[in-house]
């Protein structure tokens, strides 16, 4: 059974290069926390996840270095979860779920400078790859949102 967790990397990840029988690799370890809002008088709680990802090729290492950084929002998928119980010095027990055989599904790193994507001038307005790309059109009149009818403020769209 597959598990998917998304969250913000709040602490700097642990990155370590290594070597085994399969060759060289780079390990990326980080933690995610999922906030659980307490209902009906119950306390708020957190579910903590521990993730270890491994990259072998230079391209994979560079990709993971961009994605896995403090402040990044990541989506991680794994095959199974392993319960890891730890006790603190004051006797409190902490439970962490280790994501086994994890992979990075998606990420958003606000610390990265991203170049704006631009289409070449000669290609604008033409079909690409055999598919026509049309701009999404919005319905302005009588648009439903949250169970309420919302009318547009622009008088051009309110004409009967």
mmCIF file of C-alpha atoms in Angstrom:
data_model
loop_
_atom_site.group_PDB
_atom_site.id
_atom_site.type_symbol
_atom_site.label_atom_id
_atom_site.label_comp_id
_atom_site.label_asym_id
_atom_site.label_seq_id
_atom_site.Cartn_x
_atom_site.Cartn_y
_atom_site.Cartn_z
ATOM 1 C CA UNK A 1 0.000 0.000 0.000
ATOM 2 C CA UNK A 2 1.377 3.376 -0.983
ATOM 3 C CA UNK A 3 1.501 6.358 1.414
ATOM 4 C CA UNK A 4 1.867 9.991 0.357
ATOM 5 C CA UNK A 5 2.826 12.783 2.745
ATOM 6 C CA UNK A 6 3.317 16.452 1.948
ATOM 7 C CA UNK A 7 4.897 19.042 4.163
ATOM 8 C CA UNK A 8 7.439 21.733 4.796
ATOM 9 C CA UNK A 9 11.062 20.860 5.557
ATOM 10 C CA UNK A 10 11.595 22.966 8.699
ATOM 11 C CA UNK A 11 15.167 21.923 9.526
ATOM 12 C CA UNK A 12 18.248 21.615 7.372
ATOM 13 C CA UNK A 13 18.436 18.132 5.841
ATOM 14 C CA UNK A 14 21.323 15.779 6.583
ATOM 15 C CA UNK A 15 23.224 15.095 3.335
ATOM 16 C CA UNK A 16 25.967 12.484 3.192
ATOM 17 C CA UNK A 17 27.892 10.857 0.346
ATOM 18 C CA UNK A 18 28.715 7.179 0.598
ATOM 19 C CA UNK A 19 29.740 4.068 -1.279
ATOM 20 C CA UNK A 20 28.600 0.434 -1.221
ATOM 21 C CA UNK A 21 28.639 -2.628 -3.511
ATOM 22 C CA UNK A 22 26.308 -0.834 -5.941
ATOM 23 C CA UNK A 23 28.584 2.202 -6.326
ATOM 24 C CA UNK A 24 28.576 5.724 -4.960
ATOM 25 C CA UNK A 25 25.449 7.482 -3.714
ATOM 26 C CA UNK A 26 24.291 10.558 -1.840
ATOM 27 C CA UNK A 27 21.821 10.198 1.037
ATOM 28 C CA UNK A 28 19.316 12.952 1.867
ATOM 29 C CA UNK A 29 17.626 12.662 5.300
ATOM 30 C CA UNK A 30 14.939 15.025 6.565
ATOM 31 C CA UNK A 31 11.788 15.110 8.667
ATOM 32 C CA UNK A 32 8.226 16.191 7.960
ATOM 33 C CA UNK A 33 5.458 17.004 10.448
ATOM 34 C CA UNK A 34 1.750 16.761 9.781
ATOM 35 C CA UNK A 35 -0.504 18.933 11.976
ATOM 36 C CA UNK A 36 -3.679 17.278 13.294
ATOM 37 C CA UNK A 37 -6.294 19.714 14.618
ATOM 38 C CA UNK A 38 -7.930 18.458 17.810
ATOM 39 C CA UNK A 39 -11.701 18.119 17.570
ATOM 40 C CA UNK A 40 -14.360 17.931 20.292
ATOM 41 C CA UNK A 41 -11.993 19.102 23.032
ATOM 42 C CA UNK A 42 -9.052 16.905 22.037
ATOM 43 C CA UNK A 43 -5.586 18.473 21.938
ATOM 44 C CA UNK A 44 -3.864 19.394 18.697
ATOM 45 C CA UNK A 45 -1.192 16.877 17.739
ATOM 46 C CA UNK A 46 1.493 16.209 15.173
ATOM 47 C CA UNK A 47 2.454 13.139 13.189
ATOM 48 C CA UNK A 48 6.190 13.117 12.540
ATOM 49 C CA UNK A 49 7.782 11.405 9.547
ATOM 50 C CA UNK A 50 11.411 10.533 8.886
ATOM 51 C CA UNK A 51 12.558 10.325 5.254
ATOM 52 C CA UNK A 52 15.783 9.025 3.689
ATOM 53 C CA UNK A 53 16.251 9.353 -0.072
ATOM 54 C CA UNK A 54 19.213 8.082 -2.083
ATOM 55 C CA UNK A 55 20.543 9.450 -5.380
ATOM 56 C CA UNK A 56 23.203 7.775 -7.540
ATOM 57 C CA UNK A 57 23.598 9.790 -10.735
ATOM 58 C CA UNK A 58 24.876 13.372 -10.888
ATOM 59 C CA UNK A 59 21.554 14.542 -12.342
ATOM 60 C CA UNK A 60 19.579 12.900 -9.533
ATOM 61 C CA UNK A 61 21.919 14.372 -6.914
ATOM 62 C CA UNK A 62 21.518 17.891 -8.364
ATOM 63 C CA UNK A 63 17.724 17.472 -8.515
ATOM 64 C CA UNK A 64 17.563 16.364 -4.866
ATOM 65 C CA UNK A 65 19.879 19.214 -3.793
ATOM 66 C CA UNK A 66 17.455 21.720 -5.346
ATOM 67 C CA UNK A 67 14.354 20.062 -3.916
ATOM 68 C CA UNK A 68 15.447 19.015 -0.424
ATOM 69 C CA UNK A 69 16.350 22.167 1.469
ATOM 70 C CA UNK A 70 15.145 23.969 4.555
ATOM 71 C CA UNK A 71 11.941 25.830 3.651
ATOM 72 C CA UNK A 72 11.004 23.551 0.727
ATOM 73 C CA UNK A 73 7.517 22.099 0.467
ATOM 74 C CA UNK A 74 7.792 18.468 -0.669
ATOM 75 C CA UNK A 75 5.500 15.579 -1.569
ATOM 76 C CA UNK A 76 6.973 12.190 -0.649
ATOM 77 C CA UNK A 77 5.555 8.753 -1.480
ATOM 78 C CA UNK A 78 6.611 5.493 0.158
ATOM 79 C CA UNK A 79 5.734 1.791 0.091
ATOM 80 C CA UNK A 80 5.223 1.359 3.836
ATOM 81 C CA UNK A 81 5.596 3.086 7.194
ATOM 82 C CA UNK A 82 7.720 1.743 10.053
ATOM 83 C CA UNK A 83 6.960 2.873 13.625
ATOM 84 C CA UNK A 84 9.974 4.257 15.514
ATOM 85 C CA UNK A 85 9.402 4.873 19.260
ATOM 86 C CA UNK A 86 11.848 7.056 21.182
ATOM 87 C CA UNK A 87 11.841 8.144 24.824
ATOM 88 C CA UNK A 88 13.194 11.453 26.074
ATOM 89 C CA UNK A 89 15.104 11.985 29.327
ATOM 90 C CA UNK A 90 11.937 13.195 31.056
ATOM 91 C CA UNK A 91 10.079 9.972 30.217
ATOM 92 C CA UNK A 92 7.945 11.268 27.341
ATOM 93 C CA UNK A 93 7.527 8.887 24.444
ATOM 94 C CA UNK A 94 7.804 10.186 20.898
ATOM 95 C CA UNK A 95 6.617 8.249 17.885
ATOM 96 C CA UNK A 96 8.030 8.861 14.426
ATOM 97 C CA UNK A 97 6.962 7.088 11.241
ATOM 98 C CA UNK A 98 9.845 6.121 8.968
ATOM 99 C CA UNK A 99 8.938 6.246 5.290
ATOM 100 C CA UNK A 100 10.385 3.071 3.771
ATOM 101 C CA UNK A 101 11.470 2.962 0.102
ATOM 102 C CA UNK A 102 10.544 6.638 -0.270
ATOM 103 C CA UNK A 103 10.626 8.739 -3.423
ATOM 104 C CA UNK A 104 10.156 12.436 -4.075
ATOM 105 C CA UNK A 105 6.940 13.060 -6.029
ATOM 106 C CA UNK A 106 6.970 16.853 -6.213
ATOM 107 C CA UNK A 107 8.486 19.930 -4.563
ATOM 108 C CA UNK A 108 8.388 23.697 -4.341
ATOM 109 C CA UNK A 109 11.515 25.435 -3.067
ATOM 110 C CA UNK A 110 10.842 29.160 -2.597
ATOM 111 C CA UNK A 111 14.567 29.736 -1.968
ATOM 112 C CA UNK A 112 15.399 28.885 -5.603
ATOM 113 C CA UNK A 113 15.472 31.659 -8.182
ATOM 114 C CA UNK A 114 13.381 30.449 -11.095
ATOM 115 C CA UNK A 115 13.735 31.994 -14.524
ATOM 116 C CA UNK A 116 10.404 32.957 -16.076
ATOM 117 C CA UNK A 117 9.308 30.535 -18.743
ATOM 118 C CA UNK A 118 8.852 32.274 -22.073
ATOM 119 C CA UNK A 119 7.753 30.985 -25.428
ATOM 120 C CA UNK A 120 9.850 31.995 -28.416
ATOM 121 C CA UNK A 121 8.178 34.774 -30.435
ATOM 122 C CA UNK A 122 8.011 32.671 -33.606
ATOM 123 C CA UNK A 123 6.028 29.965 -31.832
ATOM 124 C CA UNK A 124 3.308 32.015 -30.154
ATOM 125 C CA UNK A 125 -0.240 31.196 -31.141
ATOM 126 C CA UNK A 126 0.737 28.003 -32.939
ATOM 127 C CA UNK A 127 -0.118 24.465 -32.000
ATOM 128 C CA UNK A 128 2.547 22.578 -30.113
ATOM 129 C CA UNK A 129 2.838 18.828 -30.255
ATOM 130 C CA UNK A 130 -0.407 18.479 -32.164
ATOM 131 C CA UNK A 131 -2.521 19.828 -29.306
ATOM 132 C CA UNK A 132 -4.230 23.178 -29.204
ATOM 133 C CA UNK A 133 -3.664 25.008 -25.926
ATOM 134 C CA UNK A 134 -6.491 27.331 -25.044
ATOM 135 C CA UNK A 135 -6.504 29.747 -22.147
ATOM 136 C CA UNK A 136 -8.880 28.697 -19.372
ATOM 137 C CA UNK A 137 -12.156 30.557 -19.521
ATOM 138 C CA UNK A 138 -13.937 31.711 -16.415
ATOM 139 C CA UNK A 139 -17.666 31.715 -15.890
ATOM 140 C CA UNK A 140 -18.534 35.039 -14.330
ATOM 141 C CA UNK A 141 -22.302 34.900 -14.009
ATOM 142 C CA UNK A 142 -23.805 32.857 -11.191
ATOM 143 C CA UNK A 143 -20.539 31.210 -10.219
ATOM 144 C CA UNK A 144 -20.961 28.821 -7.264
ATOM 145 C CA UNK A 145 -18.433 29.078 -4.471
ATOM 146 C CA UNK A 146 -18.889 27.512 -1.055
ATOM 147 C CA UNK A 147 -22.654 27.103 -1.517
ATOM 148 C CA UNK A 148 -23.262 30.785 -2.310
ATOM 149 C CA UNK A 149 -23.937 32.394 -5.664
ATOM 150 C CA UNK A 150 -21.343 35.018 -6.466
ATOM 151 C CA UNK A 151 -22.103 37.743 -9.004
ATOM 152 C CA UNK A 152 -19.326 39.438 -10.946
ATOM 153 C CA UNK A 153 -18.517 43.071 -10.146
ATOM 154 C CA UNK A 154 -17.902 43.862 -13.821
ATOM 155 C CA UNK A 155 -21.186 45.210 -15.337
ATOM 156 C CA UNK A 156 -20.317 43.770 -18.787
ATOM 157 C CA UNK A 157 -20.892 40.276 -17.411
ATOM 158 C CA UNK A 158 -24.140 41.076 -15.584
ATOM 159 C CA UNK A 159 -26.120 42.122 -18.670
ATOM 160 C CA UNK A 160 -29.274 40.066 -19.189
#
